[in-house]
Amino acid sequence: MATYQIKKGDTLSGIAKQYGTTVQSLAQANGISDINKIYAGQSLTIPGGAAGGSSGGSSVSGSFKSYTSGSRPQYSQSDATKGAYEQWQNSENNKPGDYQESDALKNLRDQLQQLENNKPGAYESAYQDQIDALLNSILNREDFSYDPAKDQLYQSMADQYRTKGQKAMRDTMGNAAALTGGYGSSYAVTAGSQAYDDYMQQLQDRVPELYQLALQSYQMETDNLYNQLGALNTQDEAAYGRYRDTVSDWYNDRDYLYNKVGDQYDTEYGQYRDSVSDWMNDRDYYRDKYGMLSDEDWDKYQSELGQWNTDREFEYQREQDAIANELARQELEIKRAAANKSTTSSTGGVTSNARKDFAPYNTILYNAKEKGGKSAQLNYVNGLLEDGEITDSTYTRLVNEIQGGYTPGYAR
């Protein structure tokens, strides 16, 4: 017997076709229970001594042929398809180049860039330092408080009142001494002190007046600081207004140039896109035309190839059916001969011609289906054939039914 080592992508039906045998024979010869599970590297024994395309049996011989009904059709394109392809390729080669800006647009872009580079800087106030200094003086100005000891006007009045008080005290004490003949007395001292205290009280009575004068002076100084700050702010606002006019003019000029660049670009690029659109329409038309004609050529080729394959498969299948039926007939005859021999022996050499009763076909098919998958069903049917429980025609019919309408050895 020949052997074959399975390669990746092989199927049992394909190997059976290659060696002119059946899937069932390959499975039985190699103990394969599931014909859908074979593995690359596995070695198969080819039954019947077939080698490279021969199959053999006790009295059946044949060889696999490449069945053809005439030569295999070859795909080729029609002249119309070739012409459409040339038109498509010519269109592809005439694709518009990348968009290029005109000199006018480049000049506008340069003007815009130059203007952008000359944008006015941030506003810098010429009065900010003075404003900050005045604001600091106002915000950090100490709250008003009045201390006579620190008031120069009070100190000047105090000197005057002390001088007048001392003079009044001396005059009073002198007058009192004159009344007593020029001698001092406690009365004179008391009267003199009283005269001095009167002047000191007059000084204290002037303190509220001095307080108001000091408060007015503090308020006038504060008002003066606010007036100076207001004047500086007015000057600064005027300067900032002139700055904003300059900035506004710059923005207007920039927007004008920006819009002009955009309008010029839209016009030029729109014209370019129109040319590209026209090219794409032409290209797509010729491409679709080529595709349509090419599909027609391919469909025609596939139709011819399909018919050729149908004829080829039909011829091959017809031979496989004949081989399978002949093998089944020969195996059945051998089993019947063995059964007859056993019957003759058991009856003392007298051959029994009694006709065997077979179970109904539907019963046998039902029992086979109960076994599970196809492999188990086929094993069950093979066992019935070996035991002589079914005829060869019933066997063939059962195999067809189990395999979905295909005869043994035919790959679906």
Coordinates of C-alpha atoms in Angstrom, one line a residue:
M1 CA 0.0 0.0 0.0
A2 CA 1.1 3.5 -0.7
T3 CA 1.3 6.2 2.0
Y4 CA 0.7 9.9 2.0
Q5 CA 1.8 12.6 4.5
I6 CA -0.9 15.2 5.1
K7 CA 0.1 18.8 4.4
K8 CA -1.5 22.0 5.8
G9 CA -4.7 22.7 3.8
D10 CA -5.3 19.1 2.8
T11 CA -8.8 17.5 3.1
L12 CA -9.7 13.8 3.1
S13 CA -11.9 14.3 0.1
G14 CA -9.1 16.0 -1.9
I15 CA -6.6 13.2 -1.0
A16 CA -9.3 10.6 -2.1
K17 CA -9.7 12.3 -5.4
Q18 CA -5.9 12.5 -5.9
Y19 CA -5.5 8.8 -5.4
G20 CA -8.7 7.6 -7.0
T21 CA -10.3 6.2 -3.9
T22 CA -13.2 7.1 -1.6
V23 CA -13.3 9.1 1.6
Q24 CA -14.9 6.2 3.4
S25 CA -12.1 3.8 2.2
L26 CA -9.4 6.2 3.4
A27 CA -11.2 6.6 6.8
Q28 CA -11.6 2.8 7.3
A29 CA -8.0 2.0 6.2
N30 CA -6.6 4.6 8.7
G31 CA -9.1 4.2 11.6
I32 CA -10.4 7.8 11.2
S33 CA -13.7 8.2 13.0
D34 CA -14.3 11.8 12.1
I35 CA -13.5 12.5 8.4
N36 CA -13.5 16.3 9.1
K37 CA -10.5 16.0 11.6
I38 CA -7.1 15.3 10.0
Y39 CA -3.8 16.8 11.0
A40 CA -0.8 18.1 9.1
G41 CA 2.1 15.6 9.3
Q42 CA -0.2 12.6 9.8
S43 CA 0.7 9.7 7.6
L44 CA -2.2 8.0 5.7
T45 CA -2.3 4.5 4.2
I46 CA -3.8 4.6 0.7
P47 CA -6.0 1.5 0.4
G48 CA -5.8 -0.8 -2.7
G49 CA -2.1 -0.1 -3.4
A50 CA -2.9 3.2 -5.2
A51 CA 0.0 5.4 -5.8
G52 CA 0.0 8.9 -7.2
G53 CA -3.4 8.5 -8.7
S54 CA -4.2 4.8 -9.0
S55 CA -6.8 2.9 -7.2
G56 CA -7.2 -0.9 -7.0
G57 CA -9.5 -3.6 -5.7
S58 CA -10.0 -7.3 -6.2
S59 CA -11.4 -6.8 -9.7
V60 CA -11.9 -3.0 -10.0
S61 CA -9.2 -0.8 -11.5
G62 CA -9.2 2.8 -12.7
S63 CA -7.2 5.9 -12.7
F64 CA -8.0 9.5 -11.9
K65 CA -8.1 11.6 -15.0
S66 CA -8.3 15.4 -15.4
Y67 CA -11.8 15.3 -16.8
T68 CA -12.4 18.2 -19.2
S69 CA -15.0 19.0 -21.7
G70 CA -12.7 20.8 -24.1
S71 CA -9.8 23.0 -22.9
R72 CA -10.1 25.1 -19.8
P73 CA -11.5 28.6 -20.5
Q74 CA -9.0 31.4 -20.2
Y75 CA -9.9 34.9 -19.0
S76 CA -9.1 37.7 -21.3
Q77 CA -10.3 41.3 -21.7
S78 CA -12.2 42.5 -24.7
D79 CA -10.9 45.3 -26.9
A80 CA -13.6 47.7 -25.5
T81 CA -12.4 46.9 -21.9
K82 CA -8.8 47.5 -22.9
G83 CA -9.7 50.8 -24.5
A84 CA -11.6 51.9 -21.4
Y85 CA -8.6 51.0 -19.3
E86 CA -6.3 53.2 -21.4
Q87 CA -8.8 56.1 -21.1
W88 CA -8.8 55.7 -17.3
Q89 CA -5.0 55.6 -17.1
N90 CA -4.6 58.6 -19.3
S91 CA -7.1 60.5 -17.0
E92 CA -5.1 59.4 -13.9
N93 CA -1.9 60.7 -15.5
N94 CA -3.5 64.1 -16.2
K95 CA -4.4 64.8 -12.6
P96 CA -4.1 68.6 -11.8
G97 CA -1.0 69.4 -9.7
D98 CA -1.1 70.9 -6.2
Y99 CA -2.6 74.3 -5.7
Q100 CA -0.2 77.2 -6.3
E101 CA -0.9 80.7 -5.1
S102 CA -0.7 83.6 -7.5
D103 CA 1.8 86.5 -7.1
A104 CA -1.0 88.8 -6.3
L105 CA -2.1 86.6 -3.4
K106 CA 1.5 86.3 -2.2
N107 CA 1.9 90.1 -2.2
L108 CA -1.2 90.5 -0.1
R109 CA 0.0 88.0 2.4
D110 CA 3.3 89.9 2.6
Q111 CA 1.5 93.1 3.4
L112 CA -0.6 91.4 6.0
Q113 CA 2.4 89.9 7.6
Q114 CA 4.3 93.2 7.7
L115 CA 1.3 94.9 9.3
E116 CA 1.0 92.1 11.9
N117 CA 4.7 92.5 12.8
N118 CA 4.0 96.3 13.4
K119 CA 1.2 95.8 15.9
P120 CA 1.2 98.5 18.5
G121 CA 2.6 97.4 21.8
A122 CA 0.9 97.5 25.2
Y123 CA 0.0 100.9 26.5
E124 CA 2.6 102.5 28.7
S125 CA 1.4 105.5 30.8
A126 CA 3.7 108.5 31.2
Y127 CA 1.9 109.4 34.3
Q128 CA 1.7 106.1 36.1
D129 CA 4.6 106.6 38.5
Q130 CA 3.1 110.0 39.7
I131 CA -0.3 108.4 39.9
D132 CA 1.0 105.5 42.0
A133 CA 2.9 107.9 44.3
L134 CA -0.2 110.1 44.9
L135 CA -2.4 107.1 45.4
N136 CA 0.1 105.6 47.9
S137 CA 0.1 108.9 49.8
I138 CA -3.7 108.9 49.9
L139 CA -4.2 105.3 50.9
N140 CA -1.4 105.3 53.4
R141 CA -2.2 108.7 54.9
E142 CA -2.4 108.6 58.7
D143 CA -5.8 109.3 60.3
F144 CA -6.3 112.8 61.7
S145 CA -5.4 113.2 65.3
Y146 CA -4.7 116.4 67.3
D147 CA -2.0 116.8 69.9
P148 CA -1.6 120.4 71.2
A149 CA 2.0 119.6 72.3
K150 CA 2.8 119.1 68.6
D151 CA 0.8 122.1 67.3
Q152 CA 3.1 125.0 66.6
L153 CA 0.2 127.5 66.8
Y154 CA -0.8 126.2 70.2
Q155 CA 2.8 126.4 71.4
S156 CA 3.0 130.0 70.2
M157 CA -0.2 130.9 72.0
A158 CA 0.9 129.1 75.1
D159 CA 4.1 131.2 75.2
Q160 CA 2.0 134.3 74.8
Y161 CA -0.5 133.3 77.5
R162 CA 2.2 132.2 79.9
T163 CA 3.9 135.5 79.5
K164 CA 0.7 137.5 80.1
G165 CA -0.2 135.2 83.0
Q166 CA 3.1 135.7 84.6
K167 CA 2.9 139.5 84.2
A168 CA -0.7 139.5 85.6
M169 CA 0.5 137.4 88.5
R170 CA 3.3 139.9 89.3
D171 CA 1.0 142.9 89.0
T172 CA -1.6 141.3 91.2
M173 CA 1.0 140.3 93.8
G174 CA 2.5 143.9 93.7
N175 CA -0.9 145.5 94.1
A176 CA -1.6 143.2 97.1
A177 CA 1.8 144.0 98.7
A178 CA 1.1 147.8 98.3
L179 CA -2.0 147.4 100.4
T180 CA 0.0 145.9 103.2
G181 CA 2.8 148.4 103.1
G182 CA 5.0 146.6 100.7
Y183 CA 5.1 143.3 102.6
G184 CA 4.2 140.0 100.9
S185 CA 1.5 137.9 102.2
S186 CA -0.3 134.6 101.4
Y187 CA -3.1 136.6 100.0
A188 CA -0.8 138.2 97.5
V189 CA 0.5 134.8 96.4
T190 CA -2.9 133.4 96.1
A191 CA -4.2 136.4 94.1
G192 CA -1.1 136.3 91.8
S193 CA -1.6 132.5 91.2
Q194 CA -5.2 133.1 90.4
A195 CA -4.3 135.8 87.8
Y196 CA -1.9 133.3 86.1
D197 CA -4.4 130.5 86.1
D198 CA -6.9 132.7 84.5
Y199 CA -4.6 133.2 81.5
M200 CA -3.9 129.4 81.4
Q201 CA -7.6 128.7 81.3
Q202 CA -8.0 131.1 78.5
L203 CA -5.3 129.1 76.6
Q204 CA -7.2 125.9 77.2
D205 CA -10.4 127.5 76.0
R206 CA -8.6 128.1 72.7
V207 CA -7.8 124.4 72.2
P208 CA -11.2 123.4 70.4
E209 CA -10.6 126.3 68.0
L210 CA -7.1 125.1 67.4
Y211 CA -8.4 121.5 66.8
Q212 CA -10.8 122.7 64.1
L213 CA -8.0 124.7 62.4
A214 CA -5.8 121.6 62.4
L215 CA -8.6 119.5 61.1
Q216 CA -9.4 121.9 58.3
S217 CA -5.7 122.0 57.4
Y218 CA -5.6 118.1 57.2
Q219 CA -8.7 118.0 55.1
M220 CA -7.3 120.7 52.7
E221 CA -4.1 118.7 52.3
T222 CA -6.2 115.5 51.5
D223 CA -8.3 117.4 49.0
N224 CA -5.2 118.7 47.4
L225 CA -3.9 115.2 47.0
Y226 CA -7.2 114.0 45.4
N227 CA -7.1 117.1 43.1
Q228 CA -3.6 116.3 41.9
L229 CA -4.6 112.6 41.4
G230 CA -7.6 113.6 39.3
A231 CA -5.6 115.9 37.1
L232 CA -3.0 113.2 36.4
N233 CA -5.8 110.6 35.7
T234 CA -7.3 113.1 33.2
Q235 CA -4.0 113.4 31.4
D236 CA -3.5 109.7 31.4
E237 CA -7.0 109.0 30.1
A238 CA -6.4 111.4 27.2
A239 CA -3.1 109.7 26.4
Y240 CA -4.8 106.3 26.5
G241 CA -7.6 107.5 24.2
R242 CA -5.0 108.5 21.6
Y243 CA -3.3 105.1 22.0
R244 CA -6.6 103.3 21.5
D245 CA -7.2 105.3 18.4
T246 CA -3.9 104.0 17.0
V247 CA -4.7 100.4 18.0
S248 CA -8.2 100.7 16.4
D249 CA -6.7 102.0 13.2
W250 CA -4.2 99.0 13.2
Y251 CA -7.1 96.5 13.7
N252 CA -9.1 98.1 10.8
D253 CA -6.1 97.9 8.5
R254 CA -5.4 94.3 9.5
D255 CA -9.0 93.2 9.0
Y256 CA -9.1 94.8 5.7
L257 CA -6.0 93.0 4.4
Y258 CA -7.1 89.8 6.1
N259 CA -10.4 89.8 4.3
K260 CA -8.8 90.8 1.0
V261 CA -6.4 87.8 1.3
G262 CA -9.3 85.5 2.1
D263 CA -11.3 86.8 -0.9
Q264 CA -8.4 86.4 -3.2
Y265 CA -7.6 82.9 -1.9
D266 CA -11.3 81.8 -2.1
T267 CA -11.4 82.9 -5.8
E268 CA -8.2 81.2 -6.8
Y269 CA -8.7 78.0 -4.8
G270 CA -12.3 77.8 -6.0
Q271 CA -11.1 77.8 -9.6
Y272 CA -8.5 75.2 -8.7
R273 CA -11.1 72.9 -7.0
D274 CA -13.3 73.3 -10.1
S275 CA -10.5 71.9 -12.2
V276 CA -9.9 69.1 -9.8
S277 CA -13.6 68.3 -9.7
D278 CA -13.8 68.1 -13.5
W279 CA -10.8 65.8 -13.5
M280 CA -12.3 63.6 -10.8
N281 CA -15.6 63.3 -12.8
D282 CA -13.7 62.3 -15.9
R283 CA -11.5 59.9 -14.0
D284 CA -14.5 58.3 -12.2
Y285 CA -16.4 58.0 -15.4
Y286 CA -13.6 56.1 -17.2
R287 CA -12.8 54.0 -14.1
D288 CA -16.5 53.0 -13.8
K289 CA -16.7 52.3 -17.5
Y290 CA -13.7 50.1 -17.3
G291 CA -15.1 48.4 -14.2
M292 CA -18.4 47.7 -15.9
L293 CA -16.8 46.3 -19.0
S294 CA -14.3 44.3 -16.9
D295 CA -17.2 42.8 -14.8
E296 CA -19.0 41.8 -18.0
D297 CA -15.8 40.1 -19.3
W298 CA -15.3 38.4 -15.9
D299 CA -19.0 37.3 -15.7
K300 CA -18.7 35.8 -19.1
Y301 CA -15.5 34.0 -18.2
Q302 CA -17.0 32.7 -14.9
S303 CA -20.0 31.4 -16.7
E304 CA -17.9 29.5 -19.2
L305 CA -15.6 28.3 -16.4
G306 CA -18.6 27.2 -14.3
Q307 CA -20.0 25.2 -17.2
W308 CA -16.7 23.6 -17.8
N309 CA -16.3 22.7 -14.1
T310 CA -19.8 21.3 -14.0
D311 CA -19.1 19.1 -17.0
R312 CA -15.8 18.0 -15.5
E313 CA -17.3 17.2 -12.0
F314 CA -20.2 15.3 -13.6
E315 CA -17.8 13.1 -15.5
Y316 CA -15.6 12.5 -12.5
Q317 CA -18.6 11.8 -10.2
R318 CA -20.0 9.3 -12.6
E319 CA -16.8 7.3 -12.5
Q320 CA -16.6 7.6 -8.7
D321 CA -20.2 6.3 -8.5
A322 CA -19.3 3.3 -10.7
I323 CA -16.2 2.5 -8.6
A324 CA -18.1 2.8 -5.3
N325 CA -20.9 0.7 -6.5
E326 CA -18.6 -2.0 -7.9
L327 CA -16.6 -2.1 -4.7
A328 CA -19.8 -2.4 -2.6
R329 CA -21.1 -5.2 -4.9
Q330 CA -17.8 -7.1 -4.7
E331 CA -17.6 -6.7 -0.9
L332 CA -21.3 -7.9 -0.6
E333 CA -20.6 -10.9 -2.8
I334 CA -17.6 -11.9 -0.6
K335 CA -19.7 -11.6 2.5
R336 CA -22.6 -13.5 1.0
A337 CA -20.2 -16.2 -0.1
A338 CA -18.8 -16.4 3.4
A339 CA -22.3 -16.5 4.8
N340 CA -23.4 -19.3 2.4
K341 CA -20.3 -21.3 3.3
S342 CA -21.2 -21.0 6.9
T343 CA -24.8 -22.0 6.3
T344 CA -23.7 -25.0 4.2
S345 CA -21.4 -26.1 7.0
S346 CA -24.0 -25.9 9.6
T347 CA -26.6 -27.9 7.6
G348 CA -24.3 -30.7 6.7
G349 CA -23.3 -29.5 3.3
V350 CA -26.8 -28.6 2.2
T351 CA -27.1 -25.0 0.9
S352 CA -30.1 -23.1 2.2
N353 CA -31.8 -21.0 -0.4
A354 CA -34.1 -19.4 2.2
R355 CA -34.5 -15.7 1.5
K356 CA -33.3 -13.4 4.3
D357 CA -35.9 -10.9 5.7
F358 CA -34.5 -7.3 5.9
A359 CA -35.7 -4.5 8.2
P360 CA -37.6 -1.6 6.6
Y361 CA -35.4 1.2 5.2
N362 CA -36.9 3.9 7.4
T363 CA -36.3 1.8 10.5
I364 CA -32.7 1.3 9.6
L365 CA -32.2 5.0 8.8
Y366 CA -33.8 6.0 12.1
N367 CA -31.5 3.6 14.0
A368 CA -28.5 5.1 12.2
K369 CA -29.6 8.7 13.1
E370 CA -29.8 7.6 16.7
K371 CA -26.0 6.9 16.7
G372 CA -25.0 10.5 16.7
G373 CA -22.7 12.2 14.1
K374 CA -22.1 11.2 10.5
S375 CA -19.1 9.1 11.3
A376 CA -21.0 7.1 13.9
Q377 CA -23.9 6.7 11.5
L378 CA -21.6 5.5 8.7
N379 CA -19.9 3.0 11.1
Y380 CA -23.3 1.6 12.0
V381 CA -24.3 1.2 8.3
N382 CA -21.0 -0.4 7.5
G383 CA -21.6 -2.9 10.3
L384 CA -25.0 -3.8 8.9
L385 CA -23.5 -4.4 5.5
E386 CA -20.7 -6.6 6.9
D387 CA -23.3 -8.6 8.8
G388 CA -25.5 -9.0 5.7
E389 CA -28.3 -7.1 7.3
I390 CA -28.8 -4.8 4.3
T391 CA -28.4 -5.1 0.6
D392 CA -25.8 -3.2 -1.4
S393 CA -28.5 -0.9 -2.9
T394 CA -29.8 -0.1 0.6
Y395 CA -26.3 0.6 1.7
T396 CA -25.7 3.0 -1.1
R397 CA -29.0 4.8 -0.4
L398 CA -28.2 5.1 3.3
V399 CA -24.8 6.5 2.6
N400 CA -26.3 9.1 0.3
E401 CA -28.9 10.1 2.9
I402 CA -26.3 10.3 5.7
Q403 CA -23.8 12.4 3.7
G404 CA -26.5 14.8 2.5
G405 CA -27.2 13.5 -1.0
Y406 CA -23.6 12.7 -2.0
T407 CA -22.3 9.3 -2.9
P408 CA -19.3 7.8 -1.0
G409 CA -16.0 9.3 -2.0
Y410 CA -17.4 12.5 -3.5
A411 CA -16.1 15.6 -1.7
R412 CA -18.8 18.3 -1.2

